Short mmCIF file of C-alpha atoms and ligand atoms in Angstrom, two decimals:
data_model
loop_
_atom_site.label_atom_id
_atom_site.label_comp_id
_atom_site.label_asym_id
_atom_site.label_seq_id
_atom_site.Cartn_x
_atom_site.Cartn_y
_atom_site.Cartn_z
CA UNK A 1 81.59 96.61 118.51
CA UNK A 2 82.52 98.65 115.82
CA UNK A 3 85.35 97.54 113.69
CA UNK A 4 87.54 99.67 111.91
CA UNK A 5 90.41 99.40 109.56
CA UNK A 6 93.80 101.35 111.30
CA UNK A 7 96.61 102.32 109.41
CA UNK A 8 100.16 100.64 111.57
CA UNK A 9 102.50 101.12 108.43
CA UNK A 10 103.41 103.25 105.99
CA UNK A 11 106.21 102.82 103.55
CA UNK A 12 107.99 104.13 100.21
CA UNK A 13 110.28 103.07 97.63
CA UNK A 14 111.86 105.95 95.01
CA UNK A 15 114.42 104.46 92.78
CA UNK A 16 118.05 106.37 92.81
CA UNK A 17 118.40 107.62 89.26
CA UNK A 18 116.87 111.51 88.93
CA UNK A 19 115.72 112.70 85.50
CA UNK A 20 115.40 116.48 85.57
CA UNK A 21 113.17 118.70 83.37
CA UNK A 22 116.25 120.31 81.70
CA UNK A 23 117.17 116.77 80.79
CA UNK A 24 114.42 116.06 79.17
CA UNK A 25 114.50 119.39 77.44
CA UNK A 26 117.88 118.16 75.37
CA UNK A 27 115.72 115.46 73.67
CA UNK A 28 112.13 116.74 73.30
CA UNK A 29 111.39 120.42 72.56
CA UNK A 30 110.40 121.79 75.77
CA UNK A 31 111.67 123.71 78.89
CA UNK A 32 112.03 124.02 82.43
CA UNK A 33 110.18 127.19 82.91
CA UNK A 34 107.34 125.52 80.78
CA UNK A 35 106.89 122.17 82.84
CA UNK A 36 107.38 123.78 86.42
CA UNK A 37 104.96 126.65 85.30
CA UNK A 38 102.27 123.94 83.74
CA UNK A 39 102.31 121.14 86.32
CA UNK A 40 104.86 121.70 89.24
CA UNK A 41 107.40 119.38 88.44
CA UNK A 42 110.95 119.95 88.66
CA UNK A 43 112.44 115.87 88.51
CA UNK A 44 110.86 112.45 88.49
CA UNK A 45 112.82 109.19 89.28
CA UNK A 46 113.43 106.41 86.83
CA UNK A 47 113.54 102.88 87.80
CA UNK A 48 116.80 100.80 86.97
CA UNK A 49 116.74 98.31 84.51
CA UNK A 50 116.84 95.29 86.67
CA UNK A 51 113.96 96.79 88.80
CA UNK A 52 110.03 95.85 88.15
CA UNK A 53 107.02 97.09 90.23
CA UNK A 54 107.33 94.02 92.31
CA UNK A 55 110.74 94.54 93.14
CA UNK A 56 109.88 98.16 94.40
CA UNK A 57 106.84 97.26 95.93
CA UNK A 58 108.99 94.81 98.11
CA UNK A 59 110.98 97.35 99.56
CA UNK A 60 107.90 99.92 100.32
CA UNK A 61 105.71 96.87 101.73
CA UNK A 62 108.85 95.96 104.23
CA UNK A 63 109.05 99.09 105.43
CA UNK A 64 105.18 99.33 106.17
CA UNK A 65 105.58 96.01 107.89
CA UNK A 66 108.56 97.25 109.61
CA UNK A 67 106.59 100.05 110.81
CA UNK A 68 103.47 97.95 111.64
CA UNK A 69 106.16 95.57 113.83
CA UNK A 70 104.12 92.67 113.07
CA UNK A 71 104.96 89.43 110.90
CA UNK A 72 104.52 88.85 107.31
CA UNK A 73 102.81 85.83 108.06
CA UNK A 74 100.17 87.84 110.17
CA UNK A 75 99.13 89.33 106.68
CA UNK A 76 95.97 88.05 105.31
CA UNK A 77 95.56 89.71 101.90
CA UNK A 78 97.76 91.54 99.86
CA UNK A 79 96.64 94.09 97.52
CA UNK A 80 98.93 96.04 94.77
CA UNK A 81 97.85 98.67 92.49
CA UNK A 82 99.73 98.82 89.06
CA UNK A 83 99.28 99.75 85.87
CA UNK A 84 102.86 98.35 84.96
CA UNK A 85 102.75 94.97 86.06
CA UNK A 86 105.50 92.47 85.48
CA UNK A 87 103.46 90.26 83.75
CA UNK A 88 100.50 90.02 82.34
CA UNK A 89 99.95 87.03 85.02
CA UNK A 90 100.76 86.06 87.82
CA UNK A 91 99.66 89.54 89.29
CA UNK A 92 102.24 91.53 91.03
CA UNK A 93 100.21 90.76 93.84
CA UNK A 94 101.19 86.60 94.29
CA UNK A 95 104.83 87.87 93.12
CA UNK A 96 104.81 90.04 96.23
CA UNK A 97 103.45 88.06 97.69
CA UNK A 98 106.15 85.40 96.79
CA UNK A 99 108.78 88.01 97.77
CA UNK A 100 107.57 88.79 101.19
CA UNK A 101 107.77 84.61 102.07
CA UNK A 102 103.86 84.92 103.29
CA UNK A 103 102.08 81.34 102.54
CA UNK A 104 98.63 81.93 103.53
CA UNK A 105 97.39 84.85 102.32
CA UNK A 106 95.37 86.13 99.31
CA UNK A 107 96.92 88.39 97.18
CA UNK A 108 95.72 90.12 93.88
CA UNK A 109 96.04 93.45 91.72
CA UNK A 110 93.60 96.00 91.23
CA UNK A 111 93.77 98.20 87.77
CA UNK A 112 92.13 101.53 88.16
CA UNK A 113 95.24 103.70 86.73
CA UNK A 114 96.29 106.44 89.38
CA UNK A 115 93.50 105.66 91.33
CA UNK A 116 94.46 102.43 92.60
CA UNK A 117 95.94 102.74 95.73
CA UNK A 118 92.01 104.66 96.71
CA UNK A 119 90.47 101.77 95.23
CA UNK A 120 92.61 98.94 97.12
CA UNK A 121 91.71 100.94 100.07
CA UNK A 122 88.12 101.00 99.75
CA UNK A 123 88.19 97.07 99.37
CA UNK A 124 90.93 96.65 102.50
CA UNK A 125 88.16 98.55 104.03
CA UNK A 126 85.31 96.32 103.13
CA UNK A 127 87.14 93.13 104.06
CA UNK A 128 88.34 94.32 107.36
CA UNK A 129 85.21 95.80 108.31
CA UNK A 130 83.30 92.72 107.91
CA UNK A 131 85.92 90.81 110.12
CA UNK A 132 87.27 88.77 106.53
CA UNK A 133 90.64 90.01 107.01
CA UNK A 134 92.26 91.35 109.89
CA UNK A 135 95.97 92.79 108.17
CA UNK A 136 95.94 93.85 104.99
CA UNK A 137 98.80 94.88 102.34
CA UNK A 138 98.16 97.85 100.14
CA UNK A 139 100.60 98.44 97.69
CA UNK A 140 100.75 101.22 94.89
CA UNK A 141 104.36 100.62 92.31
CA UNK A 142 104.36 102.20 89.15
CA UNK A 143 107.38 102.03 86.36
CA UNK A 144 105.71 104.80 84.08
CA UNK A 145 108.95 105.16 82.38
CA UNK A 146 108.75 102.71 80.64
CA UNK A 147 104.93 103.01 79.40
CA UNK A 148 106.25 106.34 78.47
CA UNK A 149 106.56 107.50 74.79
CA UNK A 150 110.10 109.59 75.44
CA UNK A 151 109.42 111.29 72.05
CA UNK A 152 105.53 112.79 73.38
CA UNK A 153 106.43 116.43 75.19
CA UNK A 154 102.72 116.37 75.94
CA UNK A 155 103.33 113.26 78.10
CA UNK A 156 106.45 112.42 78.72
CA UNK A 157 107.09 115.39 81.00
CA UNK A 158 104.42 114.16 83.78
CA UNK A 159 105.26 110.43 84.81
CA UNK A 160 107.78 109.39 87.18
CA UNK A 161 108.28 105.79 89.34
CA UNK A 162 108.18 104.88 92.60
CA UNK A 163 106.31 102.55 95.37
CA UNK A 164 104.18 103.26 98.51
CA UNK A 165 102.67 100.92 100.72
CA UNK A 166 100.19 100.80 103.73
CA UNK A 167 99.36 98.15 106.31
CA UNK A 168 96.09 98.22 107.62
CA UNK A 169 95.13 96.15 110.75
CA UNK A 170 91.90 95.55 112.30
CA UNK A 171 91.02 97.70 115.59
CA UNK A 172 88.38 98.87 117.85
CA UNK A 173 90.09 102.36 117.48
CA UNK A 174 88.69 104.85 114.96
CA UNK A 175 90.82 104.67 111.56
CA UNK A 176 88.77 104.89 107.91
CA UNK A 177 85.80 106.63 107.89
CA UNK A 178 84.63 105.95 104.51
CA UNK A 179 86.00 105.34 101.02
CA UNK A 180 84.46 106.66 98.06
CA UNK A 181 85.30 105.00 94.34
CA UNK A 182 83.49 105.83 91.11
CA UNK A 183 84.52 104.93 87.76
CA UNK A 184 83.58 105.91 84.24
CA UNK A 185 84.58 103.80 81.38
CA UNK A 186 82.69 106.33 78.57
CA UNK A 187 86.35 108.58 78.55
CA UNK A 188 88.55 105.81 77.33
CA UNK A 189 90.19 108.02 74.55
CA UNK A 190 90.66 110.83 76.80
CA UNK A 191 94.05 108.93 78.64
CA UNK A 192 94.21 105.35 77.73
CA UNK A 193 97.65 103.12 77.56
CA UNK A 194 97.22 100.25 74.69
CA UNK A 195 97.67 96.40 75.10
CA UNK A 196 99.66 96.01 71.96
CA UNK A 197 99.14 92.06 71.76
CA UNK A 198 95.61 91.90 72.83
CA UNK A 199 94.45 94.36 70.16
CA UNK A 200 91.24 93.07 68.32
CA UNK A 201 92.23 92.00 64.78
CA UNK A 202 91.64 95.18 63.01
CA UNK A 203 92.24 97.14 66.03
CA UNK A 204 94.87 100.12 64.67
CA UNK A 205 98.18 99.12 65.82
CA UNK A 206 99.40 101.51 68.34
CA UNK A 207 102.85 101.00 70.57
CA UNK A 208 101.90 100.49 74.48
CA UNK A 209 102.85 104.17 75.65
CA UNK A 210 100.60 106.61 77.50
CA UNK A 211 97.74 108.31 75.26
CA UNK A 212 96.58 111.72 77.01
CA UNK A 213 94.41 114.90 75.48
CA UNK A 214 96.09 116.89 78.88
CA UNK A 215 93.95 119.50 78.75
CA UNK A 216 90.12 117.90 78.57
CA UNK A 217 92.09 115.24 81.47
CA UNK A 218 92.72 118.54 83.42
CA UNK A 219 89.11 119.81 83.45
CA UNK A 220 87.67 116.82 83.94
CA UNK A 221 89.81 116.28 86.92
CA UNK A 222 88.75 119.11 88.82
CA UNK A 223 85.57 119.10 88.91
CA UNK A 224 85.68 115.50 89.49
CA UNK A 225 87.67 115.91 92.72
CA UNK A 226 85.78 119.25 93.76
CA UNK A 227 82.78 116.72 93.97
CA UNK A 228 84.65 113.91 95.63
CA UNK A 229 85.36 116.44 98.73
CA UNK A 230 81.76 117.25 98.84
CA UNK A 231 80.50 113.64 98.94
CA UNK A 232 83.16 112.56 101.35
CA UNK A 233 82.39 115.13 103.46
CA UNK A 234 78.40 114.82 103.45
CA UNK A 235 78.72 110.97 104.24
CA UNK A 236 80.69 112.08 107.26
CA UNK A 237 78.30 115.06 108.25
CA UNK A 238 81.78 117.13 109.05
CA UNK A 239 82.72 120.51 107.76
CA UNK A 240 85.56 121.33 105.55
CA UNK A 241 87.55 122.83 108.75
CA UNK A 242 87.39 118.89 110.20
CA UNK A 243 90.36 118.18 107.77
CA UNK A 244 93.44 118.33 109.09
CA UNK A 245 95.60 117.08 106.01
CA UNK A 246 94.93 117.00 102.31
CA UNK A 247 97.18 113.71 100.62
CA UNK A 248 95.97 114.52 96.61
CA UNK A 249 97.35 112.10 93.79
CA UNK A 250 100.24 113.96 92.37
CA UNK A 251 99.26 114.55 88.51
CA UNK A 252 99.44 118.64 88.25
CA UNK A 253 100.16 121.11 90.88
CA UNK A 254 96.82 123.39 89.52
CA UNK A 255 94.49 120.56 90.23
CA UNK A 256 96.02 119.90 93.61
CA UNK A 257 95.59 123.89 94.26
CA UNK A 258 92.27 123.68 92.87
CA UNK A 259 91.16 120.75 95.46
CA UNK A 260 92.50 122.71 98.33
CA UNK A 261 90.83 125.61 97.37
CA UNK A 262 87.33 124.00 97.56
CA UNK A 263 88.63 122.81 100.61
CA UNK A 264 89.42 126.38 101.93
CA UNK A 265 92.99 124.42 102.91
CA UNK A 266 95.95 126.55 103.42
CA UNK A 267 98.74 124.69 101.10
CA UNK A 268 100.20 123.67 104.25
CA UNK A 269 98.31 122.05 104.78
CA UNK A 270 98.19 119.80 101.61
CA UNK A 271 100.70 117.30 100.91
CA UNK A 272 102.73 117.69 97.74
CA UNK A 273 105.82 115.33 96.36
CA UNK A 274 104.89 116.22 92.73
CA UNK A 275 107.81 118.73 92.43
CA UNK A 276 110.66 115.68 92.86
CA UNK A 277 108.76 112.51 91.56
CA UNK A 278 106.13 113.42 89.19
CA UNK A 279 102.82 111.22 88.72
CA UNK A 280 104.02 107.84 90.07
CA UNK A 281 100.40 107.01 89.03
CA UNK A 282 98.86 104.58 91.65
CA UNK A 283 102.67 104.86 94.11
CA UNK A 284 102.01 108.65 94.78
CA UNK A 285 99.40 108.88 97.27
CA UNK A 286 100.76 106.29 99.45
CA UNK A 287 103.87 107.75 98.86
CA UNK A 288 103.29 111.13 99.98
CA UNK A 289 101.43 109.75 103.12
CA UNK A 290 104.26 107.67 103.57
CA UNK A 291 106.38 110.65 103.46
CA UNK A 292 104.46 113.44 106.19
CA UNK A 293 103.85 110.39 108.11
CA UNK A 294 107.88 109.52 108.42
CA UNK A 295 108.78 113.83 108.90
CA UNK A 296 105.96 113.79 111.67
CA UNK A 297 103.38 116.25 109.47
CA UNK A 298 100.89 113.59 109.66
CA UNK A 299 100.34 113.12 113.59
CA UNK A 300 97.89 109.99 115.85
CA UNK A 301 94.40 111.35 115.64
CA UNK A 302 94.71 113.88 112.80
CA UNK A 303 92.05 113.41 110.11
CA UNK A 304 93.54 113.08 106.47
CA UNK A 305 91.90 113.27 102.92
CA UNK A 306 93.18 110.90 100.52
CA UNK A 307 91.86 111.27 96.96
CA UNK A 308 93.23 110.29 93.57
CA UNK A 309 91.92 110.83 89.70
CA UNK A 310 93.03 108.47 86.97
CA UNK A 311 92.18 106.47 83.47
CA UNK A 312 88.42 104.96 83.35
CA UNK A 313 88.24 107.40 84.39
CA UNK A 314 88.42 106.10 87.76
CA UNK A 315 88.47 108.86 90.81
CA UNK A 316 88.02 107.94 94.53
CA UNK A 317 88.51 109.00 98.26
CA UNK A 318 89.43 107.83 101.69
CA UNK A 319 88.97 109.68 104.80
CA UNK A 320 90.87 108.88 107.94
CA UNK A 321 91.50 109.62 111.30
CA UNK A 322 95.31 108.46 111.55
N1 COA B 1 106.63 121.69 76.52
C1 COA B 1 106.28 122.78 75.81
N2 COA B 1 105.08 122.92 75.21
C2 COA B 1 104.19 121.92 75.39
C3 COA B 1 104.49 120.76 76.12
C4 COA B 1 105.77 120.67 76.70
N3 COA B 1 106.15 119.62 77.43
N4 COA B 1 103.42 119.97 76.10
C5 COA B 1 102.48 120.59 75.39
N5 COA B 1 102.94 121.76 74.95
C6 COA B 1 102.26 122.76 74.13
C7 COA B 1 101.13 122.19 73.31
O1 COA B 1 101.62 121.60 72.13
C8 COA B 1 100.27 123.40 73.07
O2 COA B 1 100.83 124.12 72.01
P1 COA B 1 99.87 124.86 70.95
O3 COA B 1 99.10 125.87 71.75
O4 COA B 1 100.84 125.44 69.99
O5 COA B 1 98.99 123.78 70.37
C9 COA B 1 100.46 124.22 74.35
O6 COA B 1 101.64 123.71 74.98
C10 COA B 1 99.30 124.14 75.30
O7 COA B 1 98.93 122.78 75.45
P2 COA B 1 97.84 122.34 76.48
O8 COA B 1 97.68 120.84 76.42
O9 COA B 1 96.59 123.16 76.28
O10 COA B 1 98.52 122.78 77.86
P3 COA B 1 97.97 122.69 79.32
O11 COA B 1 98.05 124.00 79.98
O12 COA B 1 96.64 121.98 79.37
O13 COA B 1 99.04 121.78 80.04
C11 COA B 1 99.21 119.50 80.80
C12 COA B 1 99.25 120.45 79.60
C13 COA B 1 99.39 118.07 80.28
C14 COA B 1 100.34 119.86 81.73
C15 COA B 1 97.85 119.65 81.53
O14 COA B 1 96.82 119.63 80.58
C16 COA B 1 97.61 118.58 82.54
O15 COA B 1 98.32 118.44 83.51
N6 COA B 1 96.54 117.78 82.34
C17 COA B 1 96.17 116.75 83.25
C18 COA B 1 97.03 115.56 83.00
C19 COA B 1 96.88 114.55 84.06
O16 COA B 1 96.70 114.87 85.19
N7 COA B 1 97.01 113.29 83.66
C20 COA B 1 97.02 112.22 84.54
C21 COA B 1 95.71 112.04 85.15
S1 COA B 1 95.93 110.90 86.40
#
């Protein structure tokens, strides 16, 4: 008997407060025109101060379980992706954990920047495959605001926060196909976010906020992605026409486009929440399955493409039939 890992919950957490480009334009020297033409962003959300990526990742994970209809208790490992965790330790994992009243579980992080939620996936996978866990808890919650140098046009433009969440349960059914993760720690100082009180002794002193150089980022992150559809799709033997639904990591509209274009994907066929929420890092593809899922895009049996692109660099897929 084959065993596959089935998605029976989907969920997704935007805080209320909206931060619009022309906002931003009153305190950095940039525009709306400039932003919407460069990435495809119009507004990203911005946590409240009393919230932290546990706290959202609460409210996206009860929804998925909600969704899933099953008890908390029925979880056996809990996974969340963050690159803004509340604390150093415990991982945002054992808070959630914590928050969710589950006992007997295990629960960690994973830290592979925006490609978290992929990677958290991929291991799910592994562990439900080999009949370790039967539920598993994938969360993605990301408070980039406040890694954020507000003062940076180059970066502060792109980020935005949020929470998205997916159960997975064990089941004879066809659900992932494969995963696909890769990482490559030799581009550090292309997009790196520093550990101010960890530094090495000598180590420049730099604030914790986002580094980027956009533009090398951007090149690298197409062809990267152009190469992730082709291996996902070999290790499947299925044709590009097999996909029904493109879910990309929201970073920049022109990779997105880019990625459906190898694809030969009609936009329509792509999922985009970029324009309203920015890159909620590892949050935004969960999110935006969460979302076609919920408005009924997403239907039983379609076949999706998740893929996401982030600092390590660290890129990865997951293809499912839903
Ligand atoms: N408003 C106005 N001008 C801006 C600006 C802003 N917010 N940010 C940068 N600029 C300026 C630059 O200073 C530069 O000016 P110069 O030509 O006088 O030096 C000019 O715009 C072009 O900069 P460049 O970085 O080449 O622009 P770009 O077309 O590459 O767009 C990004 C910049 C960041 C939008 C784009 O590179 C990108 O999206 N990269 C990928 C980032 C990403 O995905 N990161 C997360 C990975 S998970």
């Amino acid at each position: 008997m084959t065993r596959y890992s089935r998605v029976i919950g989907t969920g997704g957490y935007l805080p209320s407060e909206i931060l619009t480009n022309d906002q931003i334009s009153e305190t950095v020297d940039t525009s709306d025109s400039w932003i919407f033409e460069r990435t495809g962003i119009k507004s990203r959300r911005i946590a409240a101060p009393d919230e932290t990526a546990a706290s959202m990742a609460e409210i996206a994970a009860r929804q998925a379980i909600a969704m899933g209809g099953i008890d908390p208790e029925e979880i056996d490992l809990v996974i969340v992706a963050t690159g803004t965790p509340d604390r150093v330790y415990p991982s945002t994992g054992c808070l959630l954990q914590h928050r969710l009243g589950i006992k007997h579980c295990v629960a960690f992080d994973v830290q592979a920047a925006c490609s978290g939620a992929i990677f958290g996936l991929s291991i799910a996978d592994q562990y439900i495959k080999t009949g370790a866990a039967r539920k598993v808890l994938i969360v993605g919650s990301e408070i980039c605001s406040r890694i954020v140098d507000w003062t940076d046009r180059t970066t502060c433009v792109l980020f935005g926060d949020g929470a998205g969440a997916l159960l997975l349960g064990a089941s004879e059914e066809t659900g992932i196909l494969s995963t696909h993760i890769h990482s490559a720690g030799e581009y550090e100082e292309l997009l790196y976010c520093p550990n101010p009180q960890a530094a090495a002794n000598g180590h420049k002193h730099e604030m914790g906020f986002i580094n980027m150089r956009g533009n090398e980022v951007f090149k690298v992150a197409v062809n990267t992605l152009g190469r992730i559809v082709d291996e996902t799709l070999e290790a499947n033997a299925l044709d590009k026409e097999a996909i029904d639904w493109l879910v990309p990591h929201q970073a920049n509209i022109r990779i997105i486009q880019a990625t459906a274009k190898k694809l030969k994907m009609p936009m329509e066929q792509v999922v985009v929440t970029l324009e309203n929420q920015g890159n909620t890092s590892s949050a935004s593809v969960l999110l935006a399955f969460n979302e076609a899922v919920r408005d009924g895009r997403i239907q039983r049996g379609q076949i999706v493409l998740l893929e996401a692109f982030g600092a390590g660099f660290t890129w990865g897929s997951a293809l499912l039939k839903y």
